[in-house]
Short mmCIF file of C-alpha atoms in Angstrom, two decimals:
data_model
loop_
_atom_site.label_atom_id
_atom_site.label_comp_id
_atom_site.label_asym_id
_atom_site.label_seq_id
_atom_site.Cartn_x
_atom_site.Cartn_y
_atom_site.Cartn_z
CA MET A 1 0.00 0.00 0.00
CA SER A 2 1.35 3.41 -0.93
CA SER A 3 1.83 6.24 1.54
CA THR A 4 0.04 8.80 -0.67
CA SER A 5 -3.71 8.84 -0.97
CA GLU A 6 -5.37 8.00 -4.25
CA SER A 7 -7.20 11.33 -4.26
CA GLY A 8 -3.96 13.11 -5.07
CA GLY A 9 -3.89 15.06 -1.83
CA GLY A 10 -0.17 14.50 -1.46
CA SER A 11 0.74 15.16 -5.09
CA ALA A 12 3.21 17.89 -5.96
CA GLY A 13 1.32 19.04 -9.10
CA PRO A 14 -0.56 22.33 -9.35
CA SER A 15 -4.15 22.48 -8.18
CA ALA A 16 -6.97 22.51 -10.72
CA TYR A 17 -7.70 26.11 -9.73
CA HIS A 18 -4.20 27.27 -10.65
CA VAL A 19 -4.26 25.36 -13.94
CA MET A 20 -7.58 26.98 -14.85
CA GLU A 21 -6.32 30.44 -13.84
CA ARG A 22 -3.23 29.96 -15.99
CA ASP A 23 -5.46 29.00 -18.95
CA LEU A 24 -7.79 31.97 -18.45
CA LYS A 25 -5.08 34.51 -17.76
CA PRO A 26 -1.86 33.57 -19.55
CA TRP A 27 -0.84 37.23 -19.97
CA ASP A 28 -0.71 40.22 -17.66
CA LEU A 29 -3.22 43.03 -18.05
CA TYR A 30 -2.18 45.30 -20.95
CA SER A 31 0.68 42.98 -21.92
CA LEU A 32 1.13 42.42 -25.64
CA ASP A 33 3.27 39.31 -25.11
CA GLY A 34 0.62 36.95 -26.48
CA ALA A 35 -0.59 39.17 -29.32
CA GLU A 36 0.34 38.32 -32.89
CA ASN A 37 1.30 41.42 -34.91
CA PRO A 38 -0.04 43.92 -32.36
CA ASP A 39 -0.39 47.66 -32.80
CA ARG A 40 1.16 50.05 -30.30
CA LEU A 41 -0.09 49.60 -26.75
CA ASP A 42 -2.02 52.90 -26.68
CA ILE A 43 -3.89 51.98 -29.88
CA THR A 44 -4.52 48.45 -28.65
CA LYS A 45 -5.96 49.83 -25.40
CA GLU A 46 -8.43 51.91 -27.44
CA TYR A 47 -9.49 48.76 -29.30
CA PHE A 48 -9.85 47.00 -25.93
CA THR A 49 -12.14 49.77 -24.69
CA ARG A 50 -14.31 49.43 -27.79
CA TYR A 51 -14.26 45.61 -27.43
CA ARG A 52 -15.55 45.98 -23.85
CA GLN A 53 -18.20 48.46 -24.94
CA LEU A 54 -19.56 45.89 -27.40
CA ARG A 55 -20.41 43.81 -24.37
CA GLY A 56 -21.83 46.74 -22.41
CA LYS A 57 -18.82 46.86 -20.09
CA LYS A 58 -16.43 49.60 -19.07
CA THR A 59 -12.70 49.57 -18.41
CA ASN A 60 -12.77 51.73 -15.31
CA ASN A 61 -11.90 50.85 -11.75
CA ALA A 62 -15.36 49.43 -11.05
CA TYR A 63 -14.03 46.03 -12.13
CA THR A 64 -11.40 44.04 -10.36
CA HIS A 65 -7.95 43.71 -11.85
CA ASP A 66 -8.61 39.99 -12.13
CA ALA A 67 -11.77 40.48 -14.23
CA LEU A 68 -10.07 43.00 -16.51
CA GLN A 69 -7.10 40.69 -16.95
CA ARG A 70 -9.35 37.79 -18.01
CA THR A 71 -11.12 40.07 -20.49
CA TRP A 72 -7.78 41.37 -21.79
CA CYS A 73 -6.69 37.79 -22.45
CA ALA A 74 -9.99 37.04 -24.25
CA PHE A 75 -9.42 40.20 -26.29
CA ILE A 76 -5.89 39.07 -27.25
CA ARG A 77 -7.28 35.66 -28.25
CA ARG A 78 -9.90 37.38 -30.46
CA TRP A 79 -7.17 39.61 -31.93
CA ASN A 80 -5.08 36.56 -32.81
CA ALA A 81 -8.06 34.61 -34.19
CA ALA A 82 -8.96 37.48 -36.52
CA GLY A 83 -5.40 37.54 -37.82
CA ARG A 84 -5.34 33.79 -38.38
CA GLU A 85 -8.62 34.01 -40.31
CA GLY A 86 -7.05 36.61 -42.58
CA LEU A 87 -9.19 39.39 -41.16
CA SER A 88 -8.23 42.70 -39.69
CA PHE A 89 -9.27 42.95 -36.04
CA THR A 90 -10.32 46.55 -36.63
CA SER A 91 -12.58 45.46 -39.51
CA TRP A 92 -14.08 42.76 -37.31
CA LEU A 93 -14.61 45.29 -34.51
CA GLU A 94 -16.20 47.90 -36.78
CA ASP A 95 -18.48 45.25 -38.29
CA ARG A 96 -19.58 44.11 -34.83
CA GLU A 97 -20.19 47.71 -33.73
CA ALA A 98 -22.31 48.40 -36.82
CA THR A 99 -24.29 45.19 -36.35
CA ARG A 100 -24.90 45.94 -32.69
CA SER A 101 -25.97 49.48 -33.46
CA ALA A 102 -28.36 48.37 -36.20
CA ARG A 103 -29.94 45.65 -34.08
CA SER A 104 -30.01 47.40 -30.75
CA ILE A 105 -33.03 49.15 -29.41
CA GLY A 106 -30.62 51.42 -27.53
CA ASP A 107 -32.58 54.63 -27.71
CA PRO A 108 -35.94 53.90 -29.32
CA ARG A 109 -37.18 57.42 -28.67
CA THR A 110 -34.41 58.93 -30.75
CA ARG A 111 -34.79 56.37 -33.52
CA VAL A 112 -38.57 56.84 -33.72
CA CYS A 113 -38.22 60.63 -33.63
CA GLU A 114 -35.63 60.60 -36.43
CA MET A 115 -37.77 58.28 -38.54
CA LEU A 116 -40.85 60.45 -38.08
CA GLN A 117 -38.90 63.61 -38.86
CA ARG A 118 -37.86 62.04 -42.16
CA GLU A 119 -41.52 61.31 -42.91
CA TRP A 120 -42.58 64.87 -42.00
CA ARG A 121 -44.61 63.70 -39.03
CA LEU A 122 -44.57 64.77 -35.40
CA CYS A 123 -43.01 62.47 -32.86
CA TYR A 124 -45.49 61.33 -30.18
CA VAL A 125 -42.79 61.40 -27.53
CA HIS A 126 -41.95 64.94 -28.64
CA LEU A 127 -45.57 65.99 -28.15
CA VAL A 128 -46.14 64.25 -24.82
CA GLU A 129 -42.78 64.44 -23.04
CA GLY A 130 -40.74 66.85 -25.07
CA CYS A 131 -38.11 65.19 -27.19
CA THR A 132 -34.80 66.37 -25.74
CA ARG A 133 -32.87 65.47 -28.84
CA ARG A 134 -35.02 67.54 -31.17
CA ALA A 135 -36.00 70.28 -28.72
CA SER A 136 -33.23 72.61 -29.84
CA LEU A 137 -33.88 72.08 -33.54
CA ALA A 138 -36.55 74.05 -35.34
CA ARG A 139 -38.93 71.77 -37.21
CA ALA A 140 -38.34 72.12 -40.90
CA LEU A 141 -41.33 73.03 -42.99
CA ARG A 142 -42.52 70.73 -45.71
CA PRO A 143 -41.54 72.19 -49.07
CA GLY A 144 -44.38 74.38 -50.36
CA SER A 145 -46.05 74.85 -46.95
CA LYS A 146 -46.39 78.17 -45.11
CA GLY A 147 -44.91 78.73 -41.70
CA SER A 148 -46.95 80.14 -38.83
#
């Protein structure tokens, strides 16, 4: 009978937690060590901010260093994957931003108001609540109509 338990309690290997942490965070926060063909760090940080914004997140101090580091590593993996697929990361990012903007209901009031302005109609929200976006703009008159 061996002196070590079969559960591995006496083993000298790393714990499963440390192995998982090493897989999730192989690089330090804002390190370009793992990036393939990276831009300058300041430019890459701007891309990282936009990458986070796609997911509705910020890069401020409200998040722990640990969470930001995991996201940075995911960002570097996405950067590398885009390069391996023959794509530019910036093109991928701009495409994702455009798709998100087109599909989001972000500010329905503004979108409805803009659509109605194009159709020469009054925005209901503008009438009831006062549309803050259009409040400072004079309503254009339909061509051929008389102003009051």
